[in-house]
XYZ file of C-alpha atoms in Angstrom:
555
model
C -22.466 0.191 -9.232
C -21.986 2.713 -6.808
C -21.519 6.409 -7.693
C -17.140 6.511 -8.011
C -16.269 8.754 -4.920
C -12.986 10.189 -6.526
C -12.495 11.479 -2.814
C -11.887 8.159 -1.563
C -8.406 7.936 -3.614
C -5.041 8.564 -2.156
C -2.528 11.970 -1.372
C -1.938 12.924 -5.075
C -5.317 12.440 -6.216
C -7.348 15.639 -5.561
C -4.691 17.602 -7.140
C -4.831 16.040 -10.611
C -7.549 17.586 -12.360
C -6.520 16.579 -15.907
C -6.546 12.781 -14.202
C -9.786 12.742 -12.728
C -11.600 13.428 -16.258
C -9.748 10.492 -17.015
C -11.417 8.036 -14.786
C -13.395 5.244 -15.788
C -13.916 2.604 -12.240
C -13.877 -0.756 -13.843
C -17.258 -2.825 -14.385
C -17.542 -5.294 -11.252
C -18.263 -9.179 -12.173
C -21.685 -10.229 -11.895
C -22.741 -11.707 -8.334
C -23.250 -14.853 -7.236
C -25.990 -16.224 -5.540
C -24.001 -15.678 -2.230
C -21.706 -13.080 -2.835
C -18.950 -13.388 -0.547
C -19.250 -11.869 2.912
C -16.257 -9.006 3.951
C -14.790 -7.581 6.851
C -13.269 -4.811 7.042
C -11.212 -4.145 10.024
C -9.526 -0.565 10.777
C -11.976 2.493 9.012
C -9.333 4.640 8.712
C -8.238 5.632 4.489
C -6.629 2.407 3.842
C -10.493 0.773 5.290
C -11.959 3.655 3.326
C -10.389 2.848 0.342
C -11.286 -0.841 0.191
C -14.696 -0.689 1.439
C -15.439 1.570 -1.506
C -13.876 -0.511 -4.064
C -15.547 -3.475 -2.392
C -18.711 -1.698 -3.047
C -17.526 -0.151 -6.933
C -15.502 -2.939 -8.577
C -16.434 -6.420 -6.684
C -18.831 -8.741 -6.364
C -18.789 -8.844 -2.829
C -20.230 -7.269 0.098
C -18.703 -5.450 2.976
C -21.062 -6.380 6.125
C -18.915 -6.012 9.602
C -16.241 -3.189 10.238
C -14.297 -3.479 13.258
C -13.192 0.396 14.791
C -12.388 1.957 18.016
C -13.380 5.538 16.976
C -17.104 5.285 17.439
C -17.409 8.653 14.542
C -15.210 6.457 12.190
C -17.117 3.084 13.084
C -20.596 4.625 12.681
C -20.247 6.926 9.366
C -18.199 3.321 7.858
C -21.431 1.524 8.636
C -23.677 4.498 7.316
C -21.421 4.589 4.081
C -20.827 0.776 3.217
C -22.985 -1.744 5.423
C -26.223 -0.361 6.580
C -27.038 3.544 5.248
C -31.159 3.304 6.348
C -30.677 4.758 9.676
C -34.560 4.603 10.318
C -33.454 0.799 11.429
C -30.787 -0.809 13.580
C -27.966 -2.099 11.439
C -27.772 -6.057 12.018
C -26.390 -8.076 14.721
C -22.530 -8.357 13.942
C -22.721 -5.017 12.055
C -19.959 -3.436 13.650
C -17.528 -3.574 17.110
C -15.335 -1.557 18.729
C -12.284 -4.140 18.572
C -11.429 -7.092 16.460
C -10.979 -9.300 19.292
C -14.870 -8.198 20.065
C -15.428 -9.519 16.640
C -13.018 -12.829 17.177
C -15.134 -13.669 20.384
C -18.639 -12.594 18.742
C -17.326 -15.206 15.476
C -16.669 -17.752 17.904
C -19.641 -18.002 19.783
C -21.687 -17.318 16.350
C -20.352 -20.950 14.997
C -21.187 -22.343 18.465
C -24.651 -21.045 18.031
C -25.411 -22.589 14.568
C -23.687 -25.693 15.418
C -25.841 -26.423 17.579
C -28.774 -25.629 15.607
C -30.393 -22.076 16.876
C -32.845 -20.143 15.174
C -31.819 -17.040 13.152
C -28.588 -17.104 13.578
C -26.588 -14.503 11.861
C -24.303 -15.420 8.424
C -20.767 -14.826 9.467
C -17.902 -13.424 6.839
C -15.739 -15.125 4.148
C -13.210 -12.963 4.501
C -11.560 -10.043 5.882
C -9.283 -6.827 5.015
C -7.062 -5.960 7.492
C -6.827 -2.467 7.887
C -5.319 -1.311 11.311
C -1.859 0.319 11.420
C 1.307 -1.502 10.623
C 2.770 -2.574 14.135
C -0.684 -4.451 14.676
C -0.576 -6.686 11.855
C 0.983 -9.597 12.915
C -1.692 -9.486 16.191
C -4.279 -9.183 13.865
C -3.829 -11.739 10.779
C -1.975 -14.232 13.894
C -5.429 -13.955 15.759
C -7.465 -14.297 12.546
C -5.893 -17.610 10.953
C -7.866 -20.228 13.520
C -11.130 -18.976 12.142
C -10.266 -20.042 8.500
C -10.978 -16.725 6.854
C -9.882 -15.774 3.613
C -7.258 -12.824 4.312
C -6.359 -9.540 2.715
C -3.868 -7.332 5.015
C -2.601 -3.992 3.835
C 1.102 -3.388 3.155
C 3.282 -3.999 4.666
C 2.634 -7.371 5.945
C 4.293 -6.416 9.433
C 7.185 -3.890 10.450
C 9.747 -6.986 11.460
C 11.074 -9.523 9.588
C 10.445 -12.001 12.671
C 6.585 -10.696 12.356
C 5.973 -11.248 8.496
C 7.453 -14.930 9.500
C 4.917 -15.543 12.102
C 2.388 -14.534 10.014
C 3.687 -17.239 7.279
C 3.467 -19.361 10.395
C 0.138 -18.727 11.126
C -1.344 -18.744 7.157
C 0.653 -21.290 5.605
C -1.498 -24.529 6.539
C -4.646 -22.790 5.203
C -2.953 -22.541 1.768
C -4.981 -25.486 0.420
C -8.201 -23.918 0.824
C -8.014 -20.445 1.420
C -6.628 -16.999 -0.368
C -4.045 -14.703 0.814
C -2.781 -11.195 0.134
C -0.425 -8.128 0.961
C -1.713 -4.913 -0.584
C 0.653 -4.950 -3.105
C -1.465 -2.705 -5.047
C 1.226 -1.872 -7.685
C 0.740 -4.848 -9.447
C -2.933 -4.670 -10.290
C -2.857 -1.132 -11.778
C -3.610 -1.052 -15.806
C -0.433 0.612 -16.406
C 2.182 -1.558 -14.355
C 0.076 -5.116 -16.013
C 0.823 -3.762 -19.297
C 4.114 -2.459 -18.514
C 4.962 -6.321 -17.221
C 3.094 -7.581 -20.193
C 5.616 -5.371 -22.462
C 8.355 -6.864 -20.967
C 8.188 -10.522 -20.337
C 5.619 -11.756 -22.883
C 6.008 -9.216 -26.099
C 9.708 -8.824 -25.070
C 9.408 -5.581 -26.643
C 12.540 -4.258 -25.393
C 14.421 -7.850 -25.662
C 16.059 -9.249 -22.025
C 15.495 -6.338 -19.807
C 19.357 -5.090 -18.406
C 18.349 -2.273 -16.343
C 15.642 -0.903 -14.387
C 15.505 2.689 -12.358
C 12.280 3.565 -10.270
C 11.430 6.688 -8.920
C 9.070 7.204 -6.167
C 8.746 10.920 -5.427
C 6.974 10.866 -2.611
C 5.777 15.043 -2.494
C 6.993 17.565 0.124
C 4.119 18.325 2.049
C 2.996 14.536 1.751
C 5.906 13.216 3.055
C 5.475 15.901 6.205
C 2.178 15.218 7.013
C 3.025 11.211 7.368
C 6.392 10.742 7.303
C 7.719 13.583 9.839
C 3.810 14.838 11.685
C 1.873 11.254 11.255
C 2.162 7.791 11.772
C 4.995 6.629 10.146
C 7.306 9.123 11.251
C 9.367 6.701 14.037
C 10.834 3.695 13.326
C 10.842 2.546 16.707
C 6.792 2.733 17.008
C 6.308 1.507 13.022
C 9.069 0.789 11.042
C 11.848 2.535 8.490
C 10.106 4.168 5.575
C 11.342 2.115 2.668
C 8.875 -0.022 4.541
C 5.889 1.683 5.566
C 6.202 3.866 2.279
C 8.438 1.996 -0.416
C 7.744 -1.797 -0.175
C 5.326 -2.172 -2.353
C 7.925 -0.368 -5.092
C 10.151 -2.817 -4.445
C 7.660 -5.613 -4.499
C 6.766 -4.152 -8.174
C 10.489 -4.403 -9.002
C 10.736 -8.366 -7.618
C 7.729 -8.663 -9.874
C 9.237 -7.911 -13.256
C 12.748 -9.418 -12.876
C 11.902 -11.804 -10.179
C 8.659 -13.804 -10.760
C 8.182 -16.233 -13.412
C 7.133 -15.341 -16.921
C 2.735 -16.026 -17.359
C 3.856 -17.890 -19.809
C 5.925 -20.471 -17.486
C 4.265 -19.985 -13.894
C 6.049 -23.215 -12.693
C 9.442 -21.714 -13.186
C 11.557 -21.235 -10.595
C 11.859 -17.331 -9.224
C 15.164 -15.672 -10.590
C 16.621 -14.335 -7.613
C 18.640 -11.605 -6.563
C 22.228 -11.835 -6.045
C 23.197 -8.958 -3.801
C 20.895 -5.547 -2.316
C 23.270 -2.411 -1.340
C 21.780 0.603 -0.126
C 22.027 3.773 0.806
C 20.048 6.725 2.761
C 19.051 9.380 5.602
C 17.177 12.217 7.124
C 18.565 14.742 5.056
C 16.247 17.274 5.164
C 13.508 17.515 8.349
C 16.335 17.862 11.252
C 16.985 20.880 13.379
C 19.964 21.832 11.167
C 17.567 22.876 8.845
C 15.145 25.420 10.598
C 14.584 28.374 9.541
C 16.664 31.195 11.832
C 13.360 33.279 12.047
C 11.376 30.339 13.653
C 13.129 31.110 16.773
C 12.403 28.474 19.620
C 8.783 27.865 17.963
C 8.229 24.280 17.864
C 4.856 25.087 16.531
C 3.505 26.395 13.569
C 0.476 28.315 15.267
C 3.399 30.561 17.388
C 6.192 30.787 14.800
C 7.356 34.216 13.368
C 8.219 32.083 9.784
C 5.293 30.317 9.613
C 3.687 32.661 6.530
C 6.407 32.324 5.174
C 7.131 28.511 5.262
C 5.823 25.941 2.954
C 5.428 23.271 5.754
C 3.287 25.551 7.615
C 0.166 23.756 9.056
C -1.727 26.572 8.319
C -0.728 26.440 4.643
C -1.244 22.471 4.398
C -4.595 22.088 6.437
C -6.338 25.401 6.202
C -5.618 26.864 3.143
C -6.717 26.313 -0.004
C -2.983 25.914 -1.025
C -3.092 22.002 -1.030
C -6.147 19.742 -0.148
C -6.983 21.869 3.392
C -10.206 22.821 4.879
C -10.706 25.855 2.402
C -10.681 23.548 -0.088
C -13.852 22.185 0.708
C -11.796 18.512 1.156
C -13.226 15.932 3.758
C -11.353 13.089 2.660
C -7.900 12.665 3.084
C -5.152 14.638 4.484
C -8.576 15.988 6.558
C -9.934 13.138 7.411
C -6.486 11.945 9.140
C -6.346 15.641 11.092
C -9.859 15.730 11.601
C -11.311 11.991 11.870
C -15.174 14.051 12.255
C -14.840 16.597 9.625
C -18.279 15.396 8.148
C -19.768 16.468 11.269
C -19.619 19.751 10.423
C -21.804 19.203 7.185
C -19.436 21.099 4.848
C -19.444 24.300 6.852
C -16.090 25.525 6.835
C -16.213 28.112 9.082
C -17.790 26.291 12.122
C -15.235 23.603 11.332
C -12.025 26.395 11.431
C -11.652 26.963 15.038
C -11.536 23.200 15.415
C -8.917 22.938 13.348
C -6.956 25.206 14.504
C -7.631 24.237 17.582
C -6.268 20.905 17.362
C -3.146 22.378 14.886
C -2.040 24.535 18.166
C -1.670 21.323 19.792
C 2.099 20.360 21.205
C 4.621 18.763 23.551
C 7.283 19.971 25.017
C 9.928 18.048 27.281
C 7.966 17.308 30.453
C 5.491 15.289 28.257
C 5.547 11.819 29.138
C 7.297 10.042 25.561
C 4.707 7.688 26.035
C 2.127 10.139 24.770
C 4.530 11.976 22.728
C 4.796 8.212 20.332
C 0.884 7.607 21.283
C -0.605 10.377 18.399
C -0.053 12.697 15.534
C 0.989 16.418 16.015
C 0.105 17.781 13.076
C 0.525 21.596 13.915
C 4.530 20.765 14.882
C 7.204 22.195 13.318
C 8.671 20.121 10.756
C 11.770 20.601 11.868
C 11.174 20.031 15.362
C 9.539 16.920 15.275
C 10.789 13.874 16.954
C 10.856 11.844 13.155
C 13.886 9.773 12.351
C 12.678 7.565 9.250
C 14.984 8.533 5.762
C 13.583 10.825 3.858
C 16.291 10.162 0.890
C 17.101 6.529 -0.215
C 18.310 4.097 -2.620
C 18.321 0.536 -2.974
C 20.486 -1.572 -6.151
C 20.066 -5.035 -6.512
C 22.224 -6.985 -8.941
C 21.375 -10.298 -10.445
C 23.729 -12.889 -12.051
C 22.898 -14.645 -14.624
C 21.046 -18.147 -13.731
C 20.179 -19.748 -17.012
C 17.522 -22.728 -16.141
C 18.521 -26.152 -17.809
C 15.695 -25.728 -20.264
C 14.573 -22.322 -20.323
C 11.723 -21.440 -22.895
C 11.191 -17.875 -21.472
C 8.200 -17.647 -23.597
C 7.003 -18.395 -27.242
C 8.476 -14.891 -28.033
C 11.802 -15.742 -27.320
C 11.985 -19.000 -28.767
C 10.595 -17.807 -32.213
C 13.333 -14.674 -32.267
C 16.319 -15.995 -34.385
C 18.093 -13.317 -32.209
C 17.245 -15.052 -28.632
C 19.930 -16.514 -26.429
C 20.715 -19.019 -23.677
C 20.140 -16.932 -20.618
C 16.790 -14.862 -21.952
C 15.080 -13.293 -19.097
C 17.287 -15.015 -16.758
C 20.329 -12.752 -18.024
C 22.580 -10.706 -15.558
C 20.871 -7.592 -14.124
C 20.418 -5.040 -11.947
C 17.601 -2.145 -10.489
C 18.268 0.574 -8.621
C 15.156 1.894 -6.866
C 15.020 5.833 -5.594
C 12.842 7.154 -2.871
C 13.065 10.901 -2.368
C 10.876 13.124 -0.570
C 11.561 16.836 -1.581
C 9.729 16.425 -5.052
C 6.060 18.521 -6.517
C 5.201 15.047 -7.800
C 3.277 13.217 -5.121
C 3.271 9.304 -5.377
C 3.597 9.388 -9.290
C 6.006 7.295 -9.894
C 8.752 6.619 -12.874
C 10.417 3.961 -14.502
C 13.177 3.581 -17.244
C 14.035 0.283 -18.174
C 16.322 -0.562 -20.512
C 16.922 -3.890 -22.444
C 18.943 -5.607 -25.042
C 17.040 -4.282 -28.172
C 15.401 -1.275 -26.477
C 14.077 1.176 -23.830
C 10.911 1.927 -21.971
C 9.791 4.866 -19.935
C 6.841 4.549 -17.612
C 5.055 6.996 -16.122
C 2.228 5.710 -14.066
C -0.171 7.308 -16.746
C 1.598 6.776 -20.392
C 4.414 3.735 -21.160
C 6.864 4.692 -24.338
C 8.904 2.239 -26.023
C 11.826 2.768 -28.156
C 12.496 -0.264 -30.392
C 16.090 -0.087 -31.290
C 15.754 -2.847 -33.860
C 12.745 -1.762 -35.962
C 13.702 2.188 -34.827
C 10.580 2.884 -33.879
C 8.675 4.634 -31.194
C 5.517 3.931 -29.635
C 3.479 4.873 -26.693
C 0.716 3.461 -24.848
C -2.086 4.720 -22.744
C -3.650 2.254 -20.234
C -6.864 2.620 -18.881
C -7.082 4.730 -15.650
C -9.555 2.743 -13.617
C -9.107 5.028 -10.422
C -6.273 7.571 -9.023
C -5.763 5.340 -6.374
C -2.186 4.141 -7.383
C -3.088 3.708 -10.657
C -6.214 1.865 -10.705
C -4.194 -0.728 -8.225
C -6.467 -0.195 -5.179
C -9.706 -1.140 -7.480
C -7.762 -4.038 -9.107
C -6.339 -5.644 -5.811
C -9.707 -5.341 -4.134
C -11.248 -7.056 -7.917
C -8.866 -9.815 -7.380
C -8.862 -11.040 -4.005
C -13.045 -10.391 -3.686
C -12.972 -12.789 -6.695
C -10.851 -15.338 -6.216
C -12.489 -15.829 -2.288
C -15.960 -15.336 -4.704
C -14.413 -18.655 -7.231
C -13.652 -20.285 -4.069
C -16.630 -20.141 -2.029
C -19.410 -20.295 -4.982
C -17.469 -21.989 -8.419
C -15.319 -24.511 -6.674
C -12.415 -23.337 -7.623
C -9.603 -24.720 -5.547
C -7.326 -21.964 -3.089
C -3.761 -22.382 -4.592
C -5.371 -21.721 -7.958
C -7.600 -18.458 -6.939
C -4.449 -17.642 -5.488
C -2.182 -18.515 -8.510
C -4.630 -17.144 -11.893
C -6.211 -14.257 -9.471
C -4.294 -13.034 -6.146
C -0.990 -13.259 -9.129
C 1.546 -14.561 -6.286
C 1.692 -16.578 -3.080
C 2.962 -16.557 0.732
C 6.233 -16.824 -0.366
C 6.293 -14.238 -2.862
C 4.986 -11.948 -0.447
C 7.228 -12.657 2.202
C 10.105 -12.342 0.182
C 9.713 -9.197 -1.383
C 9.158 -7.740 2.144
C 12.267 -10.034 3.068
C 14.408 -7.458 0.382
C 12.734 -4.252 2.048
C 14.722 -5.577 5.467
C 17.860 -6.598 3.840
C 18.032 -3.309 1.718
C 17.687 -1.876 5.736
C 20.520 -4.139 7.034
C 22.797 -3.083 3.880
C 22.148 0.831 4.660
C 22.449 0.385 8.335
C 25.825 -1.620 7.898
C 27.311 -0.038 5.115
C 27.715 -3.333 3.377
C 26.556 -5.105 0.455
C 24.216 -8.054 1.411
C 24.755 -11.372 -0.212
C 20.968 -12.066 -0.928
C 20.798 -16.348 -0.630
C 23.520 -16.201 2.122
C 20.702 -13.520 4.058
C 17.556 -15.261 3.164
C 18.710 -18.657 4.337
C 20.014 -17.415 8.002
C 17.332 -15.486 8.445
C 14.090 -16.520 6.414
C 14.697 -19.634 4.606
C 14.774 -22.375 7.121
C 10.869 -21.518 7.661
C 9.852 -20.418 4.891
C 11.891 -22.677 2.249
């Protein structure tokens, strides 16, 4: 197993010390003969991330990365593929765009079809990497070639996108795997925490769930208001790009079937309200001593100001350059920071370099939406995404025919007609101005008791026996919880019990991947009707919305 690179984790991660004692990277399965082949396409973090677990906690291989930024493609094929650089990495080791790869594929199968000598092995499967609005292009393009397919959350930034990619994956059910990276359900903590609920029953029928995610200040400035996500009109509203895969964890423990009765039908929402803004990172809310400064680099506040670029990406305040930190936020401002081998000074004046860099209003808009600007002034930026929201969703009760919830329930003298399938509700809270970065919070309370989760410890309160317990799950990486190891487990081996234990797809997909197409396109489905409930001020009528707008294609 390879050495755990606790660097490789995500924006809370360095700054939990306590946590990263804590860590203990699962044990990978053994290999097969043929381990199964991986792509990895897009080496930025998200590429990072799975390319290491790949390596750590699978028993697969990552051999072909597909990148534009020749620094990014060439250290991702030093790290993960091919690190002797005395030799040249294989044929089909890397290229600079996935359609490059696409045609390469292509004209590989026409080669050993028709019978040439030493011709390369192609891949089982691929991890789609590359930024949101390029998803649909991506998996779309992908599907002819019969790969196996893992694309990061969220599936795509429209509704009419996340159908075309049903479209497009659908027919390969039967023999191939699919997933979203929904990594929330594959952390430790959250499978217990689901475990608690539906198959001990330990709180009873649940009545009532409230999530947190508190997202961090300067986290949700650097990605939310400075970096990618910070438009909806080039990505997509941040309950997506951000939140989805909360609400996907929510549609997993009041949604989704029991383990204990997989065939049962999903019990499904009845109505999503919501309600949000940009409360905070406007113009309303700079400082008076900033001036006209729409930089950080030339403002008369910026010592004093938390969001200060300085502060965030030099300092050693956070996870900046003084820190000694190469991975993430660095890696995003810096893509070549390991080119400076660790020397902080030489690397300095590039920084700040690029932190000094701006717009003003004769720049074309075209190149304002084409990059980052992470030396702006937060509250100058051109960022319109929430950075406040919440989302309720209300079930009513829907009481199956015969409904044996599970062998707890039908063994408690105190169980009733409706069980799990009981009315509901969960109201879900995104919020942006918080110290806590990504670790999220849960109470949920049920007929007989009350749980509080807290991505690291799970207490119950058992009103019955008036007791209190708390658990303390295994903490397999800080990468959402273990999730981004136990996503990358599953889908590596359930392509791995495909392609070497013949294992049919819709079962890898059902014991291993944990849901299917549908599951995945609904949950995203609730992200974009939560958005048309904000947007409209109304309260959406949940079967009414899915059938006009999803259900006559996907069922």
């Amino acid at each position: 197993m390879a050495p755990h690179n606790i660097q490789d984790e995500g924006p809370a991660d360095l700054e939990d010390k306590a946590a990263i004692a804590e860590v203990r990277p699962p044990t990978p399965p053994p290999m097969s003969a043929s381990p199964p082949r991986m792509l990895i396409i897009g080496a930025g973090s998200r590429g990072r991330v799975y390319g290491r677990c790949t390596m750590q906690s699978s028993n697969g291989v990552v051999v072909t990365v597909c990148e534009p930024d020749v620094y990014k493609r060439e250290e991702y094929v030093r790290s993960f593929i091919w690190p002797d650089s005395s030799t040249p990495a294989p044929e089909g080791s890397s290229f600079a765009d996935w359609r490059d790869f696409i045609a390469w594929e292509q004209r590989r199968r026409e080669r050993e079809a028709a019978g040439e000598p030493d011709v390369p092995e192609g891949v089982d499967a691929a991890f789609v990497c590359v930024r949101d609005e390029m998803h649909r292009d991506v998996v779309v393009a992908l599907a002819p070639l019969g790969l196996h397919v893992m694309c990061e959350k969220p599936l795509a930034t429209t509704l009419a996108d996340c159908v075309d990619i049903y479209r497009a994956m659908a027919p390969w059910q039967p023999t191939r795997v699919f997933s979203v990276g929904h990594v929330l359900r594959y952390s430790p903590h959250n499978m217990l925490l689901r475990k608690l609920l539906l198959e001990d029953r330990a709180i009873g029928d649940v009545l009532s769930v409230v999530h947190t995610e508190p997202v961090g200040f300067w986290h949700f400035a650097h990605s939310y208001v400075r970096g990618n996500w910070r438009k909806e009109s080039t990505t997509a509203p941040s309950l997506l790009t951000k939140s989805c895969h909360d609400l996907d964890l929510i549609m997993w423990l009041l949604c989704s079937p029991p383990p204990s009765a997989p065939e049962q039908p999903p019990h499904l929402p009845s109505e999503i309200a919501s309600s949000g803004a940009l409360q905070f990172f406007r113009r309303s809310r700079k400082p008076r001593a900033a001036g006209a400064a729409t930089n950080c680099l030339s403002c008369a506040a910026e010592p004093d100001c938390m969001y200060s670029s300085r502060r965030v990406y030099e300092s050693g305040r956070h996870q900046g350059l003084e820190t000694g930190n190469t991975r993430w936020p660095m890696s995003v401002v810096m893509p070549d920071i390991e080119s400076f081998g660790g020397d902080i000074e030489s690397a300095r004046p590039e920084l700040l370099r690029r932190l000094a860099e701006d717009y003003d209003a004769a720049t074309p808009q075209a190149d304002v939406d084409a990059r980052n600007w992470f030396g702006r002034c937060v509250f100058e930026s051109d960022n319109d995404v929430c950075d406040e929201q919440v989302v309720t969703m209300r079930w009513d009760e829907d009481p199956l025919p015969s409904d044996p919830t599970n062998s707890a329930a039908s063994t408690d003298p105190l169980s009733n007609s409706v069980g799990a399938r009981g009315a509901k509700q969960a109201t879900f809270h995104m919020v942006a101005q918080t110290k806590r970065q990504c670790v999220r919070f849960t109470y949920v309370y049920g007929t007989t008791g009350e749980i509080y989760a807290d991505s690291r410890t799970i207490e119950v309160e058992d009103f019955r026996a008036g007791t209190r317990r708390a658990y303390h799950p295994k903490l397999e990486s800080l990468g959402h919880g273990g999730g981004d190891h136990g996503i990358t487990r599953q889908f590596v081996l359930a392509v791995d019990r495909v392609k070497n234990h013949g294992c049919d797809a819709p079962r890898a997909q059902r014991e291993l991947v944990g849901c299917g197409l549908e599951d995945i396109v609904r949950s995203h489905a609730v992200v974009f009707a939560a958005e048309h409930a904000r947007v409209g001020k109304e309260v959406v009528d949940w079967r009414a919305w899915w059938d006009e707008h999803v259900g006559k294609v996907v069922g």
